[in-house]
Amino acid sequence: MAAADVRDMLNLPAEGQPRPHKKQKVVEKRPEGITRELFALLGRRAPPIAIDQHRYKGRPKWLNKSRALPWRMTPFTNSARSDGLVLSHWTKDGKRKETDGAQAHDEQEAPETAEKEEYAFVKFNVKARVPSRYTTDEYNRHLKSDEWSREETDYLMDLVEEYDLRWVVIADRYDFQPQPVENTETPSTALVPSKRYRTMEQLKSRYYFVAASMLALEHPPSEMSEAEFDLHEKMIKFDAERERHRKELAALQLNRTADEVREESLLLEELKRITANEQEFITERRELYSRLDAPISVGNATNYHNSQGISHLLHTLLQADKSKKRRSLLGPEGIIPTPGGQTPITNAPGSARDSSRADTPNAGPSQPPTSKKAAAAAAAANKEATQQAIRTLTPAEEARYGVQHHDRLAPGVQFRSDRAQKLTQAKSHVQTQKLASALAELEIPLRLVMPTERVVRDFEKLIHSVNLLLDARKVSEKVESEIRVLESAREERERKAREVREKDKPEVKSEHQDEDDGQIPPVAANAAAFQANQAGRDQAETTTSSALANGPDGGGASGGGGGVSHKRSASVLSPTSDKSLKRQRK
Amino acid sequence: MNPSNAPSAAEYGGDEVSAIVLDPGFSTTRAGFAGEDTPKSLIPTYYGKYSFEGQGKLIYGDDVFVTPRPGLSIHNPIGRDGVVEDWDMAEKVWEYSFTSKLTGAKPGNPLHNGLNDLPEGELPSEMEGVESEERPLADSPLLMSESSWNPAKAREKTIEIAMEKWGSPAFYLARNGVLAAFAAGKASALVVDIGASNISVTPVHDGMILKRGVQHSPLGGDYISSQIRALFKSNSPQPIIITPHYLISAKTAVEAGQPPQVKYKTFPPERAPDASYRTLVEERTLSEFKECVVQVWPGPTKLSSTGPNGTPNEEIARNSPGRPFEFPDGYNQVFGVDRYRVVESLFDAKAAIQDPESLFPAPTQAQTVPELIKAALNGVDVDIRPHLLSNVVVTGASSLLYGFTDRLNQELMQLYPGPRVRISAPGNTSERRFSSWIGGSILASLGTFHQMWISKKEFDEHGPNIVEKRCK
């Protein structure tokens, strides 16, 4: 049973109020090609997914339309025309989709509907705004002119209106023929008056005068709106003479000869170059000033701690200098390298240098030097050249400036640190290790932290003494082993003597001795090492040997006290003794 | 953009009312529907006249070239200065140009088409009502073009023909300079039109010609033909005589420069066509010669002067490879420097080849193209001269001479070294030949133009003088 039936039975008015319609559940349609489960996961606001299905596209949409819209030749009128000319064009009418029966009726109505519609292109039919026309009275009071008759003014205003203020065309078509009526009135000038040629400026000034006057008549200037006032001002201020002059200039500009054009372009080019130079000069000077004002760099200098970094820095500086050199020479206040500061090349070079630099604008001797520095430099070059050549430095100064004298220099560049490094490398690996361990013992790093001249010199001495020490130790070891051999020989002799003395001793003991004997003799060196192992006895011997070794160097190697050095050298030897122990174990 | 879909009317402001555009020239007459890109109907303006069985007959269109009928004489209704001389025939030729291909063959006037001819002695019945319905242009507005110096009388005559004879519902007469500028997409331009009978230079400002700047001279394509004829007369191995195809029955190939070996066709004097027919057919060979051989010296200096490195330009031209051409009778020759000389007088009047028998008097320097342009520019306001110079539109079939625009560019650059000179010449030959027709096609299919038509009603009200007021 429908609601309507119930209402009918109960005599209720049919559908008094529209019931608030059910809130429509928004069911988003599941796009094809996506499973239900997956779609459920997407949530309420599914992201836009473009599902690309490779399938046959079927018929294009435009084919699906059952009927094509008809195009009809429709007559239309143009409201911009006054004569109601009816032209016809093809139109596609959407509303004409009716049955064929209604078509005849439709066609009858067509012209009416077309007329009602505004033609689309009428809106483009615009005219320039021209001032309202004067009356005779107004003309006589305000616009009279000796130059212009009323008729000619009318003609001008007609033309302006006709050609929409296109002055080029107006001036081109301006062809005023005085009315023959005038001639009949004044028979004295019976001949046709000579045609006056009006220039565009004359036309414009007349028109602007008329237009401004009309505008002022309409609203006095005090009541004009801003735009109107501007227009009025512009028209009042039109200066035909100036305009004529401007056009003359424009004609001159247009009719220049090729040479003039070329000259102008050359001049322009020159001007451009000059301004560019000036700009460059300004930027350079600014850069210089900023460099002078720049605070001392507090940047990280660790890059330059090692020799590689420094050499890199040197390289970059050299590069930068090379590129800057020419400019700084040419620049009016660039720092001119002072001849005095350079290695003095005594007699001839002074003049040679000057002549070579004479082509630079400011450095030549003929011109006054611009800066004091340059002046001082020139003076120094001329007068004190000889003095400077023989000037000698005191030892203190030498030390301060780091001046050194070498008997002979190896060619090329070498680094002190490299030299120091080389010292720590001995011929044999074992020796190197020994050196290294000695240095480690002395707490001197293998690679010097600050290889200054003096440090390297001392380091050299140290290494030298360490080498001596090692040599001495070698010698002492040799001597020791000899001593041991001799001692063992003596012992042997003593033992034999004892054996001879104690011939009557039991047999067993002698048997044991035999065994020992068989072991020791083949390796004399082993025996020596075996002896060295017995530290207590050895100690005394080593101290003596090291004292022996220290003896020849004197105080050179001894940085610290003798006792300390003794102790150290003792421990220096310990690894070798360890080694000998190992050898013995084998 | 899909070329098969028309752009929407709002995009280009088009609104086609199936107007017919008629662009009559001295050499050819172009006609077609507005909105198309080339004229559908292209016929020679020349027409043929002969008598057959005592009746005077006329031939129009391309048929004039085909058959050498006995006593066939060729005429042109338009004078050499581009103004119509023979209005009756001009009307017929123009009517043929659109009825033959555009509007279809309407049944002729029943009074004159012979169907209603009454036997002798019977009185003719009243046919007035029928006549008014049978106008060839009853349902198409007509846009016609004219030269910029067309006198007012000729303009009035034109609108009378269109309105009264052809029954056009609306008419407009546009200057072909303006139309050429429109075809180039410019409202302001300096149009240099090198036609068959005339060279014209027309300054156009905002779609209107500046009458004081319009210049024209008769050094057109026909003048170049006369120069070529003069060259042929003074040709070095032997004078060249152009024998049209219709006079040749057989020929064999010959070496270059050798006399032709040809068997001529002969016509008995009473069956031979008029000399004007031969001239017309010879013109066709000459225009082929112009297309294949003739070349404009590229400049920058004149052909007669010396080049930048001291060599005379003629010497350089002589050393460049020549171009061969074979005449209808089999005679062939390679043309060297001569191919430059025939057109040099368009730029340098002194270089003209003298020929006392020529129709054309020796040109003066003021008639050359650069001088015309100079005079045209001097006739307009100085403020728009630079703008015109940067919008030089070159049009007309004779401007298709090889190297013409380059030379013109050089000449203009020398004349005006200061301002920027820019020549706009379409590379497409049909756009160059038909540019005034194409401009008319554009104009007549614009929605905003339809308020400009002179309607039949207006014509009836104001008389033919309205054309002076409306078509400014």
GROMACS .gro file of N, CA and C in nm, chain A residues 308-410:
model
  309
  308GLN      N    1  10.202   1.853   0.230
  308GLN     CA    2  10.121   1.843   0.109
  308GLN      C    3  10.023   1.960   0.101
  309GLY      N    4   9.959   1.986   0.214
  309GLY     CA    5   9.864   2.096   0.220
  309GLY      C    6   9.931   2.227   0.186
  310ILE      N    7  10.048   2.245   0.241
  310ILE     CA    8  10.117   2.371   0.218
  310ILE      C    9  10.156   2.386   0.072
  311SER      N   10  10.203   2.278   0.016
  311SER     CA   11  10.243   2.288  -0.124
  311SER      C   12  10.122   2.318  -0.211
  312HIS      N   13  10.008   2.259  -0.175
  312HIS     CA   14   9.885   2.287  -0.249
  312HIS      C   15   9.849   2.435  -0.240
  313LEU      N   16   9.858   2.487  -0.119
  313LEU     CA   17   9.826   2.628  -0.097
  313LEU      C   18   9.917   2.716  -0.181
  314LEU      N   19  10.043   2.682  -0.178
  314LEU     CA   20  10.142   2.759  -0.254
  314LEU      C   21  10.104   2.760  -0.402
  315HIS      N   22  10.066   2.643  -0.449
  315HIS     CA   23  10.031   2.629  -0.590
  315HIS      C   24   9.913   2.719  -0.625
  316THR      N   25   9.809   2.711  -0.541
  316THR     CA   26   9.690   2.790  -0.572
  316THR      C   27   9.722   2.939  -0.567
  317LEU      N   28   9.803   2.978  -0.471
  317LEU     CA   29   9.838   3.119  -0.460
  317LEU      C   30   9.914   3.165  -0.584
  318LEU      N   31  10.002   3.081  -0.628
  318LEU     CA   32  10.079   3.115  -0.748
  318LEU      C   33   9.987   3.133  -0.868
  319GLN      N   34   9.893   3.040  -0.879
  319GLN     CA   35   9.798   3.047  -0.991
  319GLN      C   36   9.722   3.178  -0.987
  320ALA      N   37   9.670   3.208  -0.868
  320ALA     CA   38   9.590   3.329  -0.852
  320ALA      C   39   9.674   3.451  -0.885
  321ASP      N   40   9.797   3.448  -0.843
  321ASP     CA   41   9.886   3.560  -0.866
  321ASP      C   42   9.909   3.579  -1.014
  322LYS      N   43   9.926   3.469  -1.082
  322LYS     CA   44   9.955   3.476  -1.225
  322LYS      C   45   9.841   3.542  -1.299
  323SER      N   46   9.718   3.503  -1.262
  323SER     CA   47   9.603   3.559  -1.332
  323SER      C   48   9.582   3.706  -1.294
  324LYS      N   49   9.618   3.741  -1.178
  324LYS     CA   50   9.596   3.879  -1.132
  324LYS      C   51   9.704   3.973  -1.180
  325LYS      N   52   9.817   3.918  -1.212
  325LYS     CA   53   9.938   3.998  -1.227
  325LYS      C   54   9.919   4.116  -1.322
  326ARG      N   55   9.867   4.084  -1.443
  326ARG     CA   56   9.860   4.186  -1.544
  326ARG      C   57   9.767   4.299  -1.500
  327ARG      N   58   9.656   4.257  -1.445
  327ARG     CA   59   9.558   4.357  -1.408
  327ARG      C   60   9.613   4.448  -1.298
  328SER      N   61   9.678   4.386  -1.204
  328SER     CA   62   9.726   4.467  -1.093
  328SER      C   63   9.836   4.561  -1.141
  329LEU      N   64   9.906   4.520  -1.243
  329LEU     CA   65  10.007   4.610  -1.298
  329LEU      C   66   9.941   4.728  -1.367
  330LEU      N   67   9.837   4.697  -1.444
  330LEU     CA   68   9.773   4.800  -1.522
  330LEU      C   69   9.687   4.891  -1.437
  331GLY      N   70   9.627   4.836  -1.337
  331GLY     CA   71   9.535   4.912  -1.256
  331GLY      C   72   9.603   5.035  -1.199
  332PRO      N   73   9.532   5.144  -1.201
  332PRO     CA   74   9.594   5.270  -1.165
  332PRO      C   75   9.651   5.269  -1.022
  333GLU      N   76   9.589   5.193  -0.938
  333GLU     CA   77   9.647   5.193  -0.803
  333GLU      C   78   9.681   5.052  -0.757
  334GLY      N   79   9.697   4.967  -0.854
  334GLY     CA   80   9.744   4.831  -0.820
  334GLY      C   81   9.883   4.841  -0.760
  335ILE      N   82   9.916   4.745  -0.682
  335ILE     CA   83  10.046   4.753  -0.616
  335ILE      C   84  10.155   4.727  -0.717
  336ILE      N   85  10.233   4.826  -0.743
  336ILE     CA   86  10.343   4.809  -0.837
  336ILE      C   87  10.459   4.746  -0.763
  337PRO      N   88  10.507   4.637  -0.812
  337PRO     CA   89  10.617   4.571  -0.741
  337PRO      C   90  10.736   4.666  -0.731
  338THR      N   91  10.780   4.691  -0.610
  338THR     CA   92  10.888   4.787  -0.590
  338THR      C   93  11.019   4.725  -0.632
  339PRO      N   94  11.094   4.796  -0.706
  339PRO     CA   95  11.221   4.741  -0.753
  339PRO      C   96  11.315   4.714  -0.636
  340GLY      N   97  11.302   4.794  -0.532
  340GLY     CA   98  11.391   4.776  -0.418
  340GLY      C   99  11.368   4.646  -0.347
  341GLY      N  100  11.248   4.606  -0.346
  341GLY     CA  101  11.214   4.484  -0.275
  341GLY      C  102  11.260   4.359  -0.348
  342GLN      N  103  11.288   4.375  -0.474
  342GLN     CA  104  11.330   4.257  -0.549
  342GLN      C  105  11.481   4.245  -0.543
  343THR      N  106  11.528   4.132  -0.589
  343THR     CA  107  11.674   4.111  -0.587
  343THR      C  108  11.739   4.219  -0.670
  344PRO      N  109  11.829   4.293  -0.612
  344PRO     CA  110  11.887   4.407  -0.684
  344PRO      C  111  11.973   4.361  -0.801
  345ILE      N  112  11.938   4.413  -0.915
  345ILE     CA  113  12.016   4.382  -1.036
  345ILE      C  114  12.085   4.512  -1.072
  346THR      N  115  12.199   4.532  -1.026
  346THR     CA  116  12.260   4.661  -0.996
  346THR      C  117  12.246   4.771  -1.101
  347ASN      N  118  12.320   4.766  -1.211
  347ASN     CA  119  12.337   4.890  -1.289
  347ASN      C  120  12.234   4.908  -1.399
  348ALA      N  121  12.247   4.831  -1.502
  348ALA     CA  122  12.161   4.846  -1.620
  348ALA      C  123  12.014   4.819  -1.589
  349PRO      N  124  11.986   4.718  -1.513
  349PRO     CA  125  11.846   4.678  -1.500
  349PRO      C  126  11.753   4.791  -1.457
  350GLY      N  127  11.801   4.883  -1.380
  350GLY     CA  128  11.714   4.992  -1.333
  350GLY      C  129  11.646   5.060  -1.451
  351SER      N  130  11.728   5.099  -1.547
  351SER     CA  131  11.670   5.169  -1.662
  351SER      C  132  11.589   5.073  -1.748
  352ALA      N  133  11.643   4.951  -1.760
  352ALA     CA  134  11.573   4.852  -1.842
  352ALA      C  135  11.433   4.827  -1.786
  353ARG      N  136  11.429   4.815  -1.657
  353ARG     CA  137  11.300   4.790  -1.594
  353ARG      C  138  11.206   4.906  -1.619
  354ASP      N  139  11.262   5.023  -1.604
  354ASP     CA  140  11.177   5.141  -1.623
  354ASP      C  141  11.123   5.149  -1.764
  355SER      N  142  11.212   5.120  -1.859
  355SER     CA  143  11.166   5.130  -1.997
  355SER      C  144  11.062   5.023  -2.026
  356SER      N  145  11.084   4.907  -1.967
  356SER     CA  146  10.987   4.800  -1.994
  356SER      C  147  10.853   4.832  -1.930
  357ARG      N  148  10.858   4.907  -1.826
  357ARG     CA  149  10.731   4.937  -1.761
  357ARG      C  150  10.674   5.071  -1.804
  358ALA      N  151  10.745   5.137  -1.895
  358ALA     CA  152  10.701   5.270  -1.934
  358ALA      C  153  10.567   5.266  -2.006
  359ASP      N  154  10.538   5.153  -2.069
  359ASP     CA  155  10.412   5.148  -2.143
  359ASP      C  156  10.291   5.130  -2.051
  360THR      N  157  10.316   5.092  -1.930
  360THR     CA  158  10.204   5.091  -1.836
  360THR      C  159  10.178   5.235  -1.795
  361PRO      N  160  10.051   5.267  -1.781
  361PRO     CA  161  10.018   5.409  -1.774
  361PRO      C  162  10.086   5.484  -1.658
  362ASN      N  163  10.104   5.424  -1.545
  362ASN     CA  164  10.143   5.503  -1.430
  362ASN      C  165  10.285   5.480  -1.382
  363ALA      N  166  10.347   5.375  -1.433
  363ALA     CA  167  10.475   5.339  -1.375
  363ALA      C  168  10.592   5.411  -1.439
  364GLY      N  169  10.571   5.472  -1.555
  364GLY     CA  170  10.682   5.537  -1.625
  364GLY      C  171  10.744   5.647  -1.542
  365PRO      N  172  10.871   5.669  -1.555
  365PRO     CA  173  10.937   5.769  -1.475
  365PRO      C  174  10.894   5.911  -1.513
  366SER      N  175  10.848   5.929  -1.638
  366SER     CA  176  10.811   6.063  -1.680
  366SER      C  177  10.687   6.110  -1.606
  367GLN      N  178  10.600   6.017  -1.574
  367GLN     CA  179  10.476   6.058  -1.509
  367GLN      C  180  10.494   6.060  -1.358
  368PRO      N  181  10.427   6.149  -1.291
  368PRO     CA  182  10.437   6.151  -1.145
  368PRO      C  183  10.375   6.025  -1.087
  369PRO      N  184  10.446   5.955  -1.003
  369PRO     CA  185  10.391   5.833  -0.944
  369PRO      C  186  10.269   5.866  -0.860
  370THR      N  187  10.173   5.782  -0.870
  370THR     CA  188  10.047   5.814  -0.805
  370THR      C  189  10.052   5.792  -0.654
  371SER      N  190  10.118   5.687  -0.614
  371SER     CA  191  10.116   5.659  -0.470
  371SER      C  192  10.254   5.679  -0.409
  372LYS      N  193  10.255   5.697  -0.281
  372LYS     CA  194  10.382   5.719  -0.210
  372LYS      C  195  10.472   5.597  -0.222
  373LYS      N  196  10.406   5.487  -0.220
  373LYS     CA  197  10.482   5.362  -0.228
  373LYS      C  198  10.564   5.357  -0.355
  374ALA      N  199  10.496   5.396  -0.464
  374ALA     CA  200  10.563   5.393  -0.593
  374ALA      C  201  10.677   5.495  -0.594
  375ALA      N  202  10.651   5.610  -0.533
  375ALA     CA  203  10.753   5.714  -0.528
  375ALA      C  204  10.876   5.663  -0.453
  376ALA      N  205  10.849   5.605  -0.339
  376ALA     CA  206  10.958   5.553  -0.259
  376ALA      C  207  11.033   5.446  -0.337
  377ALA      N  208  10.956   5.366  -0.406
  377ALA     CA  209  11.018   5.258  -0.482
  377ALA      C  210  11.110   5.315  -0.589
  378ALA      N  211  11.060   5.418  -0.657
  378ALA     CA  212  11.141   5.477  -0.763
  378ALA      C  213  11.270   5.536  -0.706
  379ALA      N  214  11.254   5.606  -0.593
  379ALA     CA  215  11.370   5.667  -0.530
  379ALA      C  216  11.471   5.559  -0.492
  380ALA      N  217  11.418   5.456  -0.431
  380ALA     CA  218  11.506   5.347  -0.388
  380ALA      C  219  11.578   5.288  -0.507
  381ALA      N  220  11.505   5.276  -0.616
  381ALA     CA  221  11.565   5.215  -0.735
  381ALA      C  222  11.679   5.301  -0.787
  382ASN      N  223  11.655   5.433  -0.788
  382ASN     CA  224  11.756   5.519  -0.849
  382ASN      C  225  11.878   5.540  -0.759
  383LYS      N  226  11.855   5.566  -0.633
  383LYS     CA  227  11.965   5.610  -0.547
  383LYS      C  228  12.033   5.499  -0.471
  384GLU      N  229  11.953   5.414  -0.412
  384GLU     CA  230  12.012   5.324  -0.315
  384GLU      C  231  12.046   5.187  -0.369
  385ALA      N  232  12.045   5.179  -0.500
  385ALA     CA  233  12.067   5.047  -0.559
  385ALA      C  234  12.200   4.988  -0.516
  386THR      N  235  12.307   5.069  -0.525
  386THR     CA  236  12.440   5.018  -0.492
  386THR      C  237  12.450   4.988  -0.343
  387GLN      N  238  12.395   5.075  -0.260
  387GLN     CA  239  12.402   5.055  -0.115
  387GLN      C  240  12.342   4.923  -0.075
  388GLN      N  241  12.227   4.900  -0.136
  388GLN     CA  242  12.156   4.779  -0.096
  388GLN      C  243  12.230   4.654  -0.136
  389ALA      N  244  12.308   4.667  -0.242
  389ALA     CA  245  12.377   4.548  -0.292
  389ALA      C  246  12.477   4.496  -0.190
  390ILE      N  247  12.542   4.586  -0.115
  390ILE     CA  248  12.647   4.538  -0.024
  390ILE      C  249  12.599   4.533   0.120
  391ARG      N  250  12.475   4.556   0.140
  391ARG     CA  251  12.426   4.556   0.277
  391ARG      C  252  12.432   4.414   0.333
  392THR      N  253  12.485   4.401   0.454
  392THR     CA  254  12.493   4.269   0.515
  392THR      C  255  12.408   4.265   0.639
  393LEU      N  256  12.369   4.144   0.674
  393LEU     CA  257  12.283   4.127   0.790
  393LEU      C  258  12.367   4.084   0.909
  394THR      N  259  12.330   4.133   1.023
  394THR     CA  260  12.395   4.086   1.145
  394THR      C  261  12.346   3.945   1.173
  395PRO      N  262  12.424   3.868   1.250
  395PRO     CA  263  12.379   3.731   1.281
  395PRO      C  264  12.242   3.727   1.343
  396ALA      N  265  12.214   3.828   1.427
  396ALA     CA  266  12.082   3.829   1.491
  396ALA      C  267  11.972   3.845   1.386
  397GLU      N  268  11.999   3.934   1.293
  397GLU     CA  269  11.900   3.957   1.188
  397GLU      C  270  11.886   3.832   1.103
  398GLU      N  271  12.001   3.773   1.076
  398GLU     CA  272  11.996   3.651   0.996
  398GLU      C  273  11.907   3.548   1.061
  399ALA      N  274  11.929   3.534   1.193
  399ALA     CA  275  11.847   3.437   1.266
  399ALA      C  276  11.700   3.474   1.257
  400ARG      N  277  11.677   3.606   1.268
  400ARG     CA  278  11.538   3.650   1.269
  400ARG      C  279  11.471   3.625   1.134
  401TYR      N  280  11.545   3.658   1.027
  401TYR     CA  281  11.483   3.642   0.896
  401TYR      C  282  11.498   3.501   0.843
  402GLY      N  283  11.573   3.418   0.919
  402GLY     CA  284  11.588   3.280   0.871
  402GLY      C  285  11.680   3.272   0.751
  403VAL      N  286  11.778   3.365   0.747
  403VAL     CA  287  11.871   3.361   0.634
  403VAL      C  288  11.975   3.255   0.660
  404GLN      N  289  12.000   3.173   0.564
  404GLN     CA  290  12.099   3.067   0.581
  404GLN      C  291  12.199   3.073   0.469
  405HIS      N  292  12.313   3.023   0.499
  405HIS     CA  293  12.414   3.016   0.395
  405HIS      C  294  12.449   2.872   0.373
  406HIS      N  295  12.445   2.834   0.252
  406HIS     CA  296  12.478   2.695   0.220
  406HIS      C  297  12.602   2.695   0.134
  407ASP      N  298  12.685   2.596   0.156
  407ASP     CA  299  12.801   2.584   0.069
  407ASP      C  300  12.757   2.536  -0.069
  408ARG      N  301  12.675   2.439  -0.060
  408ARG     CA  302  12.632   2.381  -0.186
  408ARG      C  303  12.487   2.340  -0.171
  409LEU      N  304  12.409   2.368  -0.271
  409LEU     CA  305  12.267   2.334  -0.260
  409LEU      C  306  12.233   2.226  -0.362
  410ALA      N  307  12.158   2.133  -0.316
  410ALA     CA  308  12.110   2.032  -0.411
  410ALA      C  309  12.004   2.098  -0.499
   0.00000   0.00000   0.00000
